[in-house]
Amino acid sequence: MVCGHQVEQAGQLSSDQGGHISSETRINDRIRVPEVRLVGPNGEQVGIVKIEDALRLAQDADLDLVEVAAQAHPPVCRLMDYGKFKYESAQKARESRRNQQLTVIKEQKLRPKIDQHDYETKKGHVSRFLAAGNKVKVTIMFRGREQSRPELGFRLLQKLADEVAELGYVESSPKQDGRNMIMVLAPHKNAKAKQKAAKEPVES
């Protein structure tokens, strides 16, 4: 496994031979070919050298000789600190997995003439969802004559958005959809961190 710029470099060097990146990386004396196309530690092309010379250069530089394109002719190898490369690759993989967490869309339904107690309860749910990193679809349900007063729903949604602004922002502005008015709130990237900080006791 090789990092992005190394894959790109290897691809550039071996594209004319139709080579592919090796799925099983060989390093140092595990590379058993008479000669290799050598790439320096900073991506510079050294050229085709005998394997003995490539291994000697790696040893002199206190680096590893790493095969990055086994199917090329000759294979492409690079001088690098393989242990450091593997560690950094693992770190990047973990970070990538964290960033790929699926966003869940929760929903809260309100009436335009909701009483204060119910409103506070619903707002608490919305705040909790946003703090957990979820989007929230807020729906105002109009009935009967309420449909002639869409401004009631708009003001209620605007009030809710303002009161949870520390945790989320309006991703989709209030829009009328038949008998309903819908708004979508999305969490700030640091919503979880803010919630954690708020729960921690303050030292006197």
PDB file of N, CA, C and O in Angstrom, residues 1-7 80-97:
ATOM      1  N   MET A   1       0.851  -1.195   0.000  1.00  0.00           N
ATOM      2  CA  MET A   1       0.000   0.000   0.000  1.00  0.00           C
ATOM      3  C   MET A   1       0.882   1.238   0.000  1.00  0.00           C
ATOM      4  O   MET A   1       1.837   1.317   0.758  1.00  0.00           O
ATOM      5  N   VAL A   2       0.569   2.199  -0.846  1.00  0.00           N
ATOM      6  CA  VAL A   2       1.396   3.393  -0.946  1.00  0.00           C
ATOM      7  C   VAL A   2       0.510   4.608  -0.869  1.00  0.00           C
ATOM      8  O   VAL A   2      -0.670   4.562  -1.143  1.00  0.00           O
ATOM      9  N   CYS A   3       1.094   5.760  -0.471  1.00  0.00           N
ATOM     10  CA  CYS A   3       0.292   6.958  -0.342  1.00  0.00           C
ATOM     11  C   CYS A   3       0.007   7.574  -1.699  1.00  0.00           C
ATOM     12  O   CYS A   3       0.592   7.203  -2.707  1.00  0.00           O
ATOM     13  N   GLY A   4      -0.910   8.592  -1.697  1.00  0.00           N
ATOM     14  CA  GLY A   4      -1.425   9.119  -2.946  1.00  0.00           C
ATOM     15  C   GLY A   4      -0.394   9.614  -3.919  1.00  0.00           C
ATOM     16  O   GLY A   4      -0.396   9.247  -5.087  1.00  0.00           O
ATOM     17  N   HIS A   5       0.553  10.454  -3.431  1.00  0.00           N
ATOM     18  CA  HIS A   5       1.523  11.012  -4.370  1.00  0.00           C
ATOM     19  C   HIS A   5       2.489   9.954  -4.871  1.00  0.00           C
ATOM     20  O   HIS A   5       3.014  10.046  -5.975  1.00  0.00           O
ATOM     21  N   GLN A   6       2.695   8.908  -4.052  1.00  0.00           N
ATOM     22  CA  GLN A   6       3.581   7.826  -4.501  1.00  0.00           C
ATOM     23  C   GLN A   6       2.905   6.992  -5.576  1.00  0.00           C
ATOM     24  O   GLN A   6       3.533   6.566  -6.537  1.00  0.00           O
ATOM     25  N   VAL A   7       1.600   6.762  -5.398  1.00  0.00           N
ATOM     26  CA  VAL A   7       0.854   6.033  -6.418  1.00  0.00           C
ATOM     27  C   VAL A   7       0.871   6.805  -7.729  1.00  0.00           C
ATOM     28  O   VAL A   7       1.075   6.252  -8.800  1.00  0.00           O
ATOM     29  N   MET A  80      12.301   5.417   1.001  1.00  0.00           N
ATOM     30  CA  MET A  80      11.453   6.089   1.989  1.00  0.00           C
ATOM     31  C   MET A  80      11.618   5.417   3.352  1.00  0.00           C
ATOM     32  O   MET A  80      12.162   4.320   3.461  1.00  0.00           O
ATOM     33  N   ASP A  81      11.116   6.098   4.375  1.00  0.00           N
ATOM     34  CA  ASP A  81      11.050   5.522   5.719  1.00  0.00           C
ATOM     35  C   ASP A  81       9.743   4.745   5.773  1.00  0.00           C
ATOM     36  O   ASP A  81       8.675   5.309   5.996  1.00  0.00           O
ATOM     37  N   TYR A  82       9.809   3.437   5.561  1.00  0.00           N
ATOM     38  CA  TYR A  82       8.588   2.633   5.418  1.00  0.00           C
ATOM     39  C   TYR A  82       7.780   2.562   6.714  1.00  0.00           C
ATOM     40  O   TYR A  82       6.547   2.575   6.693  1.00  0.00           O
ATOM     41  N   GLY A  83       8.466   2.505   7.851  1.00  0.00           N
ATOM     42  CA  GLY A  83       7.762   2.459   9.131  1.00  0.00           C
ATOM     43  C   GLY A  83       6.949   3.726   9.357  1.00  0.00           C
ATOM     44  O   GLY A  83       5.788   3.673   9.769  1.00  0.00           O
ATOM     45  N   LYS A  84       7.559   4.876   9.070  1.00  0.00           N
ATOM     46  CA  LYS A  84       6.866   6.150   9.233  1.00  0.00           C
ATOM     47  C   LYS A  84       5.706   6.253   8.256  1.00  0.00           C
ATOM     48  O   LYS A  84       4.616   6.713   8.597  1.00  0.00           O
ATOM     49  N   PHE A  85       5.929   5.784   7.026  1.00  0.00           N
ATOM     50  CA  PHE A  85       4.882   5.814   6.007  1.00  0.00           C
ATOM     51  C   PHE A  85       3.668   4.979   6.435  1.00  0.00           C
ATOM     52  O   PHE A  85       2.523   5.398   6.309  1.00  0.00           O
ATOM     53  N   LYS A  86       3.915   3.768   6.975  1.00  0.00           N
ATOM     54  CA  LYS A  86       2.815   2.906   7.395  1.00  0.00           C
ATOM     55  C   LYS A  86       2.039   3.536   8.547  1.00  0.00           C
ATOM     56  O   LYS A  86       0.807   3.465   8.591  1.00  0.00           O
ATOM     57  N   TYR A  87       2.740   4.170   9.475  1.00  0.00           N
ATOM     58  CA  TYR A  87       2.084   4.817  10.610  1.00  0.00           C
ATOM     59  C   TYR A  87       1.195   5.967  10.133  1.00  0.00           C
ATOM     60  O   TYR A  87       0.034   6.086  10.541  1.00  0.00           O
ATOM     61  N   GLU A  88       1.739   6.814   9.243  1.00  0.00           N
ATOM     62  CA  GLU A  88       0.971   7.953   8.745  1.00  0.00           C
ATOM     63  C   GLU A  88      -0.229   7.485   7.923  1.00  0.00           C
ATOM     64  O   GLU A  88      -1.304   8.090   7.965  1.00  0.00           O
ATOM     65  N   SER A  89      -0.063   6.400   7.170  1.00  0.00           N
ATOM     66  CA  SER A  89      -1.164   5.856   6.375  1.00  0.00           C
ATOM     67  C   SER A  89      -2.286   5.367   7.277  1.00  0.00           C
ATOM     68  O   SER A  89      -3.470   5.572   6.993  1.00  0.00           O
ATOM     69  N   ALA A  90      -1.927   4.718   8.380  1.00  0.00           N
ATOM     70  CA  ALA A  90      -2.928   4.223   9.328  1.00  0.00           C
ATOM     71  C   ALA A  90      -3.675   5.384   9.967  1.00  0.00           C
ATOM     72  O   ALA A  90      -4.895   5.330  10.154  1.00  0.00           O
ATOM     73  N   GLN A  91      -2.945   6.465  10.291  1.00  0.00           N
ATOM     74  CA  GLN A  91      -3.571   7.645  10.876  1.00  0.00           C
ATOM     75  C   GLN A  91      -4.568   8.264   9.904  1.00  0.00           C
ATOM     76  O   GLN A  91      -5.685   8.633  10.280  1.00  0.00           O
ATOM     77  N   LYS A  92      -4.178   8.376   8.631  1.00  0.00           N
ATOM     78  CA  LYS A  92      -5.049   8.956   7.622  1.00  0.00           C
ATOM     79  C   LYS A  92      -6.285   8.087   7.396  1.00  0.00           C
ATOM     80  O   LYS A  92      -7.384   8.592   7.180  1.00  0.00           O
ATOM     81  N   ALA A  93      -6.111   6.771   7.447  1.00  0.00           N
ATOM     82  CA  ALA A  93      -7.232   5.852   7.251  1.00  0.00           C
ATOM     83  C   ALA A  93      -8.249   6.006   8.374  1.00  0.00           C
ATOM     84  O   ALA A  93      -9.462   6.014   8.139  1.00  0.00           O
ATOM     85  N   ARG A  94      -7.761   6.132   9.614  1.00  0.00           N
ATOM     86  CA  ARG A  94      -8.664   6.322  10.754  1.00  0.00           C
ATOM     87  C   ARG A  94      -9.411   7.639  10.644  1.00  0.00           C
ATOM     88  O   ARG A  94     -10.612   7.722  10.911  1.00  0.00           O
ATOM     89  N   GLU A  95      -8.700   8.698  10.252  1.00  0.00           N
ATOM     90  CA  GLU A  95      -9.326  10.011  10.098  1.00  0.00           C
ATOM     91  C   GLU A  95     -10.380   9.969   9.002  1.00  0.00           C
ATOM     92  O   GLU A  95     -11.457  10.554   9.134  1.00  0.00           O
ATOM     93  N   SER A  96     -10.082   9.267   7.916  1.00  0.00           N
ATOM     94  CA  SER A  96     -11.024   9.148   6.811  1.00  0.00           C
ATOM     95  C   SER A  96     -12.289   8.430   7.242  1.00  0.00           C
ATOM     96  O   SER A  96     -13.396   8.823   6.876  1.00  0.00           O
ATOM     97  N   ARG A  97     -12.133   7.379   8.046  1.00  0.00           N
ATOM     98  CA  ARG A  97     -13.313   6.645   8.529  1.00  0.00           C
ATOM     99  C   ARG A  97     -14.165   7.525   9.424  1.00  0.00           C
ATOM    100  O   ARG A  97     -15.400   7.469   9.371  1.00  0.00           O
TER     101      ARG A  97
END
